[in-house]
PDB file of C-alpha atoms in Angstrom:
ATOM      1  CA  MET A   1      97.550 125.806 135.177  1.00  0.00           C
ATOM      2  CA  ILE A   2      96.150 128.013 137.895  1.00  0.00           C
ATOM      3  CA  GLY A   3      92.729 127.066 139.122  1.00  0.00           C
ATOM      4  CA  LEU A   4      90.055 129.602 140.081  1.00  0.00           C
ATOM      5  CA  ASN A   5      87.588 128.827 142.824  1.00  0.00           C
ATOM      6  CA  SER A   6      84.293 130.667 143.212  1.00  0.00           C
ATOM      7  CA  THR A   7      82.635 131.503 146.520  1.00  0.00           C
ATOM      8  CA  PRO A   8      79.189 132.768 147.518  1.00  0.00           C
ATOM      9  CA  ASP A   9      80.800 134.920 150.203  1.00  0.00           C
ATOM     10  CA  THR A  10      81.256 138.684 149.800  1.00  0.00           C
ATOM     11  CA  LEU A  11      84.918 139.658 149.895  1.00  0.00           C
ATOM     12  CA  SER A  12      85.515 143.083 151.452  1.00  0.00           C
ATOM     13  CA  SER A  13      88.866 144.792 151.601  1.00  0.00           C
ATOM     14  CA  THR A  14      89.764 146.668 154.763  1.00  0.00           C
ATOM     15  CA  GLY A  15      93.096 147.910 153.459  1.00  0.00           C
ATOM     16  CA  GLY A  16      94.243 151.065 155.204  1.00  0.00           C
ATOM     17  CA  ILE A  17      91.638 150.870 157.959  1.00  0.00           C
ATOM     18  CA  VAL A  18      94.267 150.458 160.696  1.00  0.00           C
ATOM     19  CA  LEU A  19      96.048 153.653 159.641  1.00  0.00           C
ATOM     20  CA  ALA A  20      92.684 155.402 159.391  1.00  0.00           C
ATOM     21  CA  GLY A  21      91.861 154.241 162.907  1.00  0.00           C
ATOM     22  CA  LYS A  22      95.126 155.720 164.221  1.00  0.00           C
ATOM     23  CA  ILE A  23      94.299 159.044 162.561  1.00  0.00           C
ATOM     24  CA  PHE A  24      90.717 158.962 163.876  1.00  0.00           C
ATOM     25  CA  SER A  25      92.078 158.395 167.374  1.00  0.00           C
ATOM     26  CA  ALA A  26      94.595 161.246 167.070  1.00  0.00           C
ATOM     27  CA  ILE A  27      91.909 163.740 166.034  1.00  0.00           C
ATOM     28  CA  GLU A  28      89.537 162.431 168.750  1.00  0.00           C
ATOM     29  CA  LEU A  29      86.881 160.985 166.445  1.00  0.00           C
ATOM     30  CA  THR A  30      86.974 157.592 168.153  1.00  0.00           C
ATOM     31  CA  THR A  31      87.141 158.907 171.715  1.00  0.00           C
ATOM     32  CA  SER A  32      84.050 159.361 173.874  1.00  0.00           C
ATOM     33  CA  SER A  33      82.340 162.729 173.523  1.00  0.00           C
ATOM     34  CA  THR A  34      80.476 164.838 176.069  1.00  0.00           C
ATOM     35  CA  VAL A  35      79.012 166.959 173.251  1.00  0.00           C
ATOM     36  CA  ILE A  36      76.885 164.352 171.446  1.00  0.00           C
ATOM     37  CA  PRO A  37      75.379 160.959 172.429  1.00  0.00           C
ATOM     38  CA  GLU A  38      77.824 158.064 172.288  1.00  0.00           C
ATOM     39  CA  THR A  39      75.549 156.129 169.941  1.00  0.00           C
ATOM     40  CA  THR A  40      75.608 159.024 167.461  1.00  0.00           C
ATOM     41  CA  ARG A  41      79.403 159.259 167.675  1.00  0.00           C
ATOM     42  CA  ARG A  42      79.768 155.549 166.920  1.00  0.00           C
ATOM     43  CA  ALA A  43      77.417 155.878 163.950  1.00  0.00           C
ATOM     44  CA  LEU A  44      79.514 158.769 162.605  1.00  0.00           C
ATOM     45  CA  THR A  45      82.711 156.776 163.139  1.00  0.00           C
ATOM     46  CA  SER A  46      81.239 153.822 161.233  1.00  0.00           C
ATOM     47  CA  LEU A  47      80.331 156.078 158.313  1.00  0.00           C
ATOM     48  CA  ALA A  48      83.836 157.562 158.329  1.00  0.00           C
ATOM     49  CA  GLY A  49      85.194 154.022 158.141  1.00  0.00           C
ATOM     50  CA  LEU A  50      82.981 153.357 155.139  1.00  0.00           C
ATOM     51  CA  GLN A  51      84.232 156.499 153.440  1.00  0.00           C
ATOM     52  CA  ILE A  52      87.805 155.275 153.887  1.00  0.00           C
ATOM     53  CA  GLN A  53      86.808 152.168 151.958  1.00  0.00           C
ATOM     54  CA  GLY A  54      85.294 154.274 149.186  1.00  0.00           C
ATOM     55  CA  ARG A  55      81.740 153.335 150.171  1.00  0.00           C
ATOM     56  CA  THR A  56      78.947 155.868 150.606  1.00  0.00           C
ATOM     57  CA  ARG A  57      75.726 153.899 151.249  1.00  0.00           C
ATOM     58  CA  PHE A  58      74.360 152.872 154.656  1.00  0.00           C
ATOM     59  CA  ALA A  59      73.652 149.348 153.428  1.00  0.00           C
ATOM     60  CA  GLU A  60      77.341 148.686 152.751  1.00  0.00           C
ATOM     61  CA  ILE A  61      78.118 148.646 156.489  1.00  0.00           C
ATOM     62  CA  GLU A  62      76.542 145.177 156.496  1.00  0.00           C
ATOM     63  CA  GLN A  63      79.705 143.830 154.859  1.00  0.00           C
ATOM     64  CA  PHE A  64      81.779 144.872 157.896  1.00  0.00           C
ATOM     65  CA  ARG A  65      79.491 143.869 160.764  1.00  0.00           C
ATOM     66  CA  ASN A  66      81.517 140.716 161.468  1.00  0.00           C
ATOM     67  CA  ASP A  67      84.867 142.207 160.430  1.00  0.00           C
ATOM     68  CA  THR A  68      87.036 142.184 163.557  1.00  0.00           C
ATOM     69  CA  LEU A  69      89.734 144.355 161.992  1.00  0.00           C
ATOM     70  CA  PHE A  70      87.223 147.044 161.008  1.00  0.00           C
ATOM     71  CA  ARG A  71      85.654 147.070 164.470  1.00  0.00           C
ATOM     72  CA  GLU A  72      88.879 147.108 166.475  1.00  0.00           C
ATOM     73  CA  ALA A  73      90.647 149.620 164.236  1.00  0.00           C
ATOM     74  CA  LEU A  74      87.813 152.098 164.774  1.00  0.00           C
ATOM     75  CA  GLU A  75      87.544 151.254 168.489  1.00  0.00           C
ATOM     76  CA  LEU A  76      83.900 150.233 168.206  1.00  0.00           C
ATOM     77  CA  PRO A  77      82.355 147.806 170.724  1.00  0.00           C
ATOM     78  CA  LYS A  78      80.274 146.512 167.811  1.00  0.00           C
ATOM     79  CA  VAL A  79      79.403 147.532 164.267  1.00  0.00           C
ATOM     80  CA  TYR A  80      75.828 148.779 163.972  1.00  0.00           C
ATOM     81  CA  SER A  81      73.427 147.590 161.289  1.00  0.00           C
ATOM     82  CA  PRO A  82      72.461 150.022 158.490  1.00  0.00           C
ATOM     83  CA  GLU A  83      69.036 150.512 160.069  1.00  0.00           C
ATOM     84  CA  THR A  84      70.562 151.338 163.461  1.00  0.00           C
ATOM     85  CA  ILE A  85      73.013 153.837 161.971  1.00  0.00           C
ATOM     86  CA  ARG A  86      70.190 155.584 160.115  1.00  0.00           C
ATOM     87  CA  LEU A  87      68.065 155.652 163.277  1.00  0.00           C
ATOM     88  CA  TYR A  88      70.812 157.200 165.430  1.00  0.00           C
ATOM     89  CA  LEU A  89      71.659 159.823 162.789  1.00  0.00           C
ATOM     90  CA  GLU A  90      68.004 160.789 162.297  1.00  0.00           C
ATOM     91  CA  THR A  91      67.520 161.018 166.056  1.00  0.00           C
ATOM     92  CA  GLY A  92      70.670 163.117 166.406  1.00  0.00           C
ATOM     93  CA  ALA A  93      69.554 165.449 163.610  1.00  0.00           C
ATOM     94  CA  ARG A  94      66.291 166.089 165.465  1.00  0.00           C
ATOM     95  CA  LYS A  95      67.676 166.456 168.976  1.00  0.00           C
ATOM     96  CA  CYS A  96      71.245 167.760 168.734  1.00  0.00           C
ATOM     97  CA  LYS A  97      71.949 168.952 165.186  1.00  0.00           C
ATOM     98  CA  LYS A  98      73.918 171.988 166.374  1.00  0.00           C
ATOM     99  CA  GLU A  99      76.021 169.884 168.762  1.00  0.00           C
ATOM    100  CA  ILE A 100      76.828 167.378 166.001  1.00  0.00           C
ATOM    101  CA  HIS A 101      78.082 170.179 163.758  1.00  0.00           C
ATOM    102  CA  GLU A 102      80.198 171.580 166.592  1.00  0.00           C
ATOM    103  CA  TYR A 103      81.641 168.142 167.319  1.00  0.00           C
ATOM    104  CA  LEU A 104      82.550 167.518 163.675  1.00  0.00           C
ATOM    105  CA  ASP A 105      84.099 170.997 163.441  1.00  0.00           C
ATOM    106  CA  ILE A 106      86.323 170.206 166.439  1.00  0.00           C
ATOM    107  CA  VAL A 107      87.410 166.881 164.939  1.00  0.00           C
ATOM    108  CA  HIS A 108      88.030 168.527 161.577  1.00  0.00           C
ATOM    109  CA  LEU A 109      90.147 171.302 163.081  1.00  0.00           C
ATOM    110  CA  ASN A 110      92.137 168.718 165.039  1.00  0.00           C
ATOM    111  CA  LEU A 111      93.049 167.174 161.689  1.00  0.00           C
ATOM    112  CA  LEU A 112      93.906 170.501 160.030  1.00  0.00           C
ATOM    113  CA  LYS A 113      96.111 171.514 162.952  1.00  0.00           C
ATOM    114  CA  ARG A 114      98.330 168.536 162.134  1.00  0.00           C
ATOM    115  CA  ALA A 115      98.544 169.320 158.428  1.00  0.00           C
ATOM    116  CA  PHE A 116     101.152 171.310 156.506  1.00  0.00           C
ATOM    117  CA  PHE A 117      99.647 173.667 153.941  1.00  0.00           C
ATOM    118  CA  THR A 118     101.836 174.120 150.885  1.00  0.00           C
ATOM    119  CA  PRO A 119     101.915 177.811 149.882  1.00  0.00           C
ATOM    120  CA  LEU A 120     102.122 179.366 146.440  1.00  0.00           C
ATOM    121  CA  THR A 121     104.676 181.978 145.412  1.00  0.00           C
ATOM    122  CA  CYS A 122     104.172 184.759 142.876  1.00  0.00           C
ATOM    123  CA  SER A 123     105.827 188.074 142.115  1.00  0.00           C
ATOM    124  CA  PHE A 124     103.928 189.712 144.983  1.00  0.00           C
ATOM    125  CA  GLY A 125     104.960 187.233 147.665  1.00  0.00           C
ATOM    126  CA  THR A 126     104.175 183.851 149.200  1.00  0.00           C
ATOM    127  CA  TYR A 127     100.621 183.021 150.315  1.00  0.00           C
ATOM    128  CA  ILE A 128      98.466 180.198 151.627  1.00  0.00           C
ATOM    129  CA  PRO A 129      95.644 179.973 149.044  1.00  0.00           C
ATOM    130  CA  VAL A 130      92.065 179.549 150.255  1.00  0.00           C
ATOM    131  CA  ASP A 131      89.716 178.735 147.377  1.00  0.00           C
ATOM    132  CA  VAL A 132      85.943 179.162 147.678  1.00  0.00           C
ATOM    133  CA  ASP A 133      83.579 177.852 145.034  1.00  0.00           C
ATOM    134  CA  VAL A 134      80.144 176.335 144.499  1.00  0.00           C
ATOM    135  CA  SER A 135      80.185 172.913 142.835  1.00  0.00           C
ATOM    136  CA  PRO A 136      76.749 171.696 141.640  1.00  0.00           C
ATOM    137  CA  MET A 137      76.013 167.995 142.007  1.00  0.00           C
ATOM    138  CA  ASP A 138      73.988 166.051 139.472  1.00  0.00           C
ATOM    139  CA  ASN A 139      71.094 164.428 141.342  1.00  0.00           C
ATOM    140  CA  SER A 140      68.772 164.091 138.358  1.00  0.00           C
ATOM    141  CA  ASP A 141      65.775 161.786 138.861  1.00  0.00           C
ATOM    142  CA  SER A 142      66.211 162.144 142.618  1.00  0.00           C
ATOM    143  CA  HIS A 143      63.486 163.205 145.031  1.00  0.00           C
ATOM    144  CA  LYS A 144      65.783 164.232 147.883  1.00  0.00           C
ATOM    145  CA  GLU A 145      64.899 167.352 149.832  1.00  0.00           C
ATOM    146  CA  GLY A 146      66.683 170.398 148.382  1.00  0.00           C
ATOM    147  CA  VAL A 147      67.279 168.962 144.924  1.00  0.00           C
ATOM    148  CA  SER A 148      66.377 171.634 142.346  1.00  0.00           C
ATOM    149  CA  TYR A 149      67.541 173.116 139.050  1.00  0.00           C
ATOM    150  CA  THR A 150      71.186 174.271 139.170  1.00  0.00           C
ATOM    151  CA  TYR A 151      73.026 176.756 136.972  1.00  0.00           C
ATOM    152  CA  LYS A 152      74.770 173.786 135.354  1.00  0.00           C
ATOM    153  CA  GLY A 153      71.496 172.816 133.712  1.00  0.00           C
ATOM    154  CA  HIS A 154      70.594 169.750 135.775  1.00  0.00           C
ATOM    155  CA  ASP A 155      68.730 168.969 139.000  1.00  0.00           C
ATOM    156  CA  GLY A 156      70.821 168.555 142.123  1.00  0.00           C
ATOM    157  CA  PHE A 157      72.391 170.272 145.084  1.00  0.00           C
ATOM    158  CA  ALA A 158      74.755 173.247 144.890  1.00  0.00           C
ATOM    159  CA  PRO A 159      77.155 172.877 147.852  1.00  0.00           C
ATOM    160  CA  ILE A 160      79.843 175.451 148.527  1.00  0.00           C
ATOM    161  CA  PHE A 161      83.376 174.273 149.369  1.00  0.00           C
ATOM    162  CA  THR A 162      86.483 175.927 150.769  1.00  0.00           C
ATOM    163  CA  TYR A 163      89.935 174.417 150.278  1.00  0.00           C
ATOM    164  CA  ILE A 164      93.202 175.544 151.848  1.00  0.00           C
ATOM    165  CA  GLY A 165      96.738 175.160 150.546  1.00  0.00           C
ATOM    166  CA  THR A 166      97.854 173.999 147.118  1.00  0.00           C
ATOM    167  CA  ASP A 167      97.343 170.398 148.316  1.00  0.00           C
ATOM    168  CA  GLY A 168      93.617 171.076 148.637  1.00  0.00           C
ATOM    169  CA  TYR A 169      92.721 170.335 152.278  1.00  0.00           C
ATOM    170  CA  MET A 170      89.031 171.011 152.857  1.00  0.00           C
ATOM    171  CA  LEU A 171      88.556 173.883 155.295  1.00  0.00           C
ATOM    172  CA  ASP A 172      84.762 174.086 155.258  1.00  0.00           C
ATOM    173  CA  GLN A 173      81.655 173.159 153.273  1.00  0.00           C
ATOM    174  CA  GLU A 174      77.917 173.758 153.238  1.00  0.00           C
ATOM    175  CA  LEU A 175      75.200 171.737 151.517  1.00  0.00           C
ATOM    176  CA  ARG A 176      72.790 174.011 149.612  1.00  0.00           C
ATOM    177  CA  PRO A 177      69.675 173.603 147.437  1.00  0.00           C
ATOM    178  CA  GLY A 178      70.474 173.514 143.745  1.00  0.00           C
ATOM    179  CA  LYS A 179      68.567 176.711 142.970  1.00  0.00           C
ATOM    180  CA  GLN A 180      70.411 178.785 145.599  1.00  0.00           C
ATOM    181  CA  HIS A 181      72.591 181.524 144.115  1.00  0.00           C
ATOM    182  CA  SER A 182      76.299 181.345 144.942  1.00  0.00           C
ATOM    183  CA  GLN A 183      76.219 184.695 146.733  1.00  0.00           C
ATOM    184  CA  LYS A 184      73.256 183.925 148.982  1.00  0.00           C
ATOM    185  CA  GLY A 185      74.641 183.323 152.473  1.00  0.00           C
ATOM    186  CA  ALA A 186      78.224 183.756 151.246  1.00  0.00           C
ATOM    187  CA  PRO A 187      79.226 186.567 153.691  1.00  0.00           C
ATOM    188  CA  GLU A 188      78.116 184.507 156.687  1.00  0.00           C
ATOM    189  CA  TYR A 189      79.862 181.449 155.298  1.00  0.00           C
ATOM    190  CA  LEU A 190      83.097 183.407 154.777  1.00  0.00           C
ATOM    191  CA  LEU A 191      82.990 184.708 158.340  1.00  0.00           C
ATOM    192  CA  ARG A 192      82.843 181.095 159.512  1.00  0.00           C
ATOM    193  CA  THR A 193      85.883 180.119 157.442  1.00  0.00           C
ATOM    194  CA  ILE A 194      87.775 183.164 158.722  1.00  0.00           C
ATOM    195  CA  ASP A 195      87.080 182.073 162.309  1.00  0.00           C
ATOM    196  CA  LYS A 196      88.433 178.604 161.520  1.00  0.00           C
ATOM    197  CA  LEU A 197      91.627 180.073 160.105  1.00  0.00           C
ATOM    198  CA  LYS A 198      92.249 181.709 163.486  1.00  0.00           C
ATOM    199  CA  GLU A 199      92.611 178.216 164.962  1.00  0.00           C
ATOM    200  CA  LEU A 200      95.438 177.282 162.581  1.00  0.00           C
ATOM    201  CA  SER A 201      99.104 178.221 162.868  1.00  0.00           C
ATOM    202  CA  LEU A 202      99.824 179.463 159.358  1.00  0.00           C
ATOM    203  CA  THR A 203     103.344 180.350 158.268  1.00  0.00           C
ATOM    204  CA  HIS A 204     102.279 182.723 155.460  1.00  0.00           C
ATOM    205  CA  PRO A 205      99.507 185.252 154.824  1.00  0.00           C
ATOM    206  CA  VAL A 206      96.231 183.941 153.435  1.00  0.00           C
ATOM    207  CA  LEU A 207      94.986 184.686 149.928  1.00  0.00           C
ATOM    208  CA  TYR A 208      91.269 184.095 149.326  1.00  0.00           C
ATOM    209  CA  ARG A 209      90.339 183.308 145.696  1.00  0.00           C
ATOM    210  CA  LEU A 210      86.715 183.480 144.516  1.00  0.00           C
ATOM    211  CA  ASP A 211      84.976 183.493 141.127  1.00  0.00           C
ATOM    212  CA  SER A 212      82.654 186.148 139.706  1.00  0.00           C
ATOM    213  CA  GLY A 213      79.605 184.657 141.421  1.00  0.00           C
ATOM    214  CA  HIS A 214      80.887 186.325 144.611  1.00  0.00           C
ATOM    215  CA  ASP A 215      81.631 189.740 143.087  1.00  0.00           C
ATOM    216  CA  ALA A 216      79.392 191.623 145.519  1.00  0.00           C
ATOM    217  CA  TYR A 217      79.796 194.458 148.021  1.00  0.00           C
ATOM    218  CA  ASP A 218      78.924 192.285 151.039  1.00  0.00           C
ATOM    219  CA  THR A 219      81.584 189.719 150.148  1.00  0.00           C
ATOM    220  CA  ILE A 220      84.255 192.354 149.523  1.00  0.00           C
ATOM    221  CA  ARG A 221      83.389 194.074 152.808  1.00  0.00           C
ATOM    222  CA  VAL A 222      83.795 190.861 154.830  1.00  0.00           C
ATOM    223  CA  LEU A 223      87.157 190.024 153.245  1.00  0.00           C
ATOM    224  CA  ALA A 224      88.442 193.607 153.373  1.00  0.00           C
ATOM    225  CA  GLN A 225      87.742 193.780 157.102  1.00  0.00           C
ATOM    226  CA  SER A 226      89.663 190.555 157.726  1.00  0.00           C
ATOM    227  CA  ASP A 227      93.440 190.307 157.927  1.00  0.00           C
ATOM    228  CA  HIS A 228      93.620 188.398 154.647  1.00  0.00           C
ATOM    229  CA  PHE A 229      94.334 189.174 151.012  1.00  0.00           C
ATOM    230  CA  PHE A 230      91.746 188.289 148.381  1.00  0.00           C
ATOM    231  CA  LEU A 231      91.126 188.021 144.647  1.00  0.00           C
ATOM    232  CA  ILE A 232      87.611 188.035 143.188  1.00  0.00           C
ATOM    233  CA  LYS A 233      86.979 187.631 139.476  1.00  0.00           C
ATOM    234  CA  ARG A 234      85.173 190.706 138.188  1.00  0.00           C
ATOM    235  CA  ASN A 235      81.555 190.292 137.054  1.00  0.00           C
ATOM    236  CA  LEU A 236      81.154 192.972 134.385  1.00  0.00           C
ATOM    237  CA  ARG A 237      77.369 192.590 134.269  1.00  0.00           C
ATOM    238  CA  ARG A 238      76.371 195.349 131.820  1.00  0.00           C
ATOM    239  CA  GLU A 239      79.645 197.237 132.028  1.00  0.00           C
ATOM    240  CA  SER A 240      81.840 197.437 128.951  1.00  0.00           C
ATOM    241  CA  HIS A 241      85.516 196.547 129.115  1.00  0.00           C
ATOM    242  CA  GLN A 242      86.415 200.056 127.977  1.00  0.00           C
ATOM    243  CA  MET A 243      84.339 201.701 130.711  1.00  0.00           C
ATOM    244  CA  TRP A 244      85.937 199.503 133.358  1.00  0.00           C
ATOM    245  CA  ILE A 245      89.471 200.281 132.172  1.00  0.00           C
ATOM    246  CA  GLY A 246      88.860 203.982 131.557  1.00  0.00           C
ATOM    247  CA  ASP A 247      86.595 205.041 134.416  1.00  0.00           C
ATOM    248  CA  TYR A 248      87.344 202.535 137.138  1.00  0.00           C
ATOM    249  CA  GLY A 249      91.110 202.308 136.844  1.00  0.00           C
ATOM    250  CA  VAL A 250      91.470 203.735 140.346  1.00  0.00           C
ATOM    251  CA  THR A 251      94.658 203.549 142.336  1.00  0.00           C
ATOM    252  CA  GLU A 252      93.089 204.103 145.780  1.00  0.00           C
ATOM    253  CA  PRO A 253      91.820 201.043 147.706  1.00  0.00           C
ATOM    254  CA  LEU A 254      88.064 200.598 147.959  1.00  0.00           C
ATOM    255  CA  PHE A 255      88.349 199.953 151.692  1.00  0.00           C
ATOM    256  CA  ARG A 256      90.807 201.181 154.267  1.00  0.00           C
ATOM    257  CA  LYS A 257      91.629 199.476 157.538  1.00  0.00           C
ATOM    258  CA  ASN A 258      91.461 201.638 160.642  1.00  0.00           C
TER     259      ASN A 258
END
């Protein structure tokens, strides 16, 4: 018979953390930064290490404070306590929020520049798909700032996400209050994603795909003035199907490039 022994110790797996550390180093997440304070960078690196382990709460870093493999793989001189991580992130948010976003954007683009984006092929050609959509989160019974009633019928946030390639690499994201309409701020957000695409060496033209929540003049104008193709699901509003087919079956483009 096989005997089972119990232990009061907490057993934490660090599987994959070495590979994650190599990737973090390659995209310059674990290297010193001149953009943000070093303490803030180490706090962000620790949280990234937690995410690799499938953990999302500050308190869970306590399980890795004496884990040599976790610390060395992420090139940390020491692993901060949950309270210290929270303190450094709150301080960074007050003093250098813009710089933190710029730093994370650089690290993120360093990762995307190493990725291969699988295209899709249809009868019109081969494209790199870029999908934009709002995905409400259920934060019911939460008192977090920004939590409000979403169009899904529950309280939460309504972040917008952008994914590139059929493999679904995340290109950009933005946390939003739950009550914010999908279209609010969408043109500015799209301009940001378009700028990020300029940093990537893409082998095929880009095809933006958006749902009817973004069927608006301002969105169409931004995409039409870019060098990319786009599909937006039509929001008929009060229009009838027959009126759309009969009166709006135009053959001329709505926008022309100079």
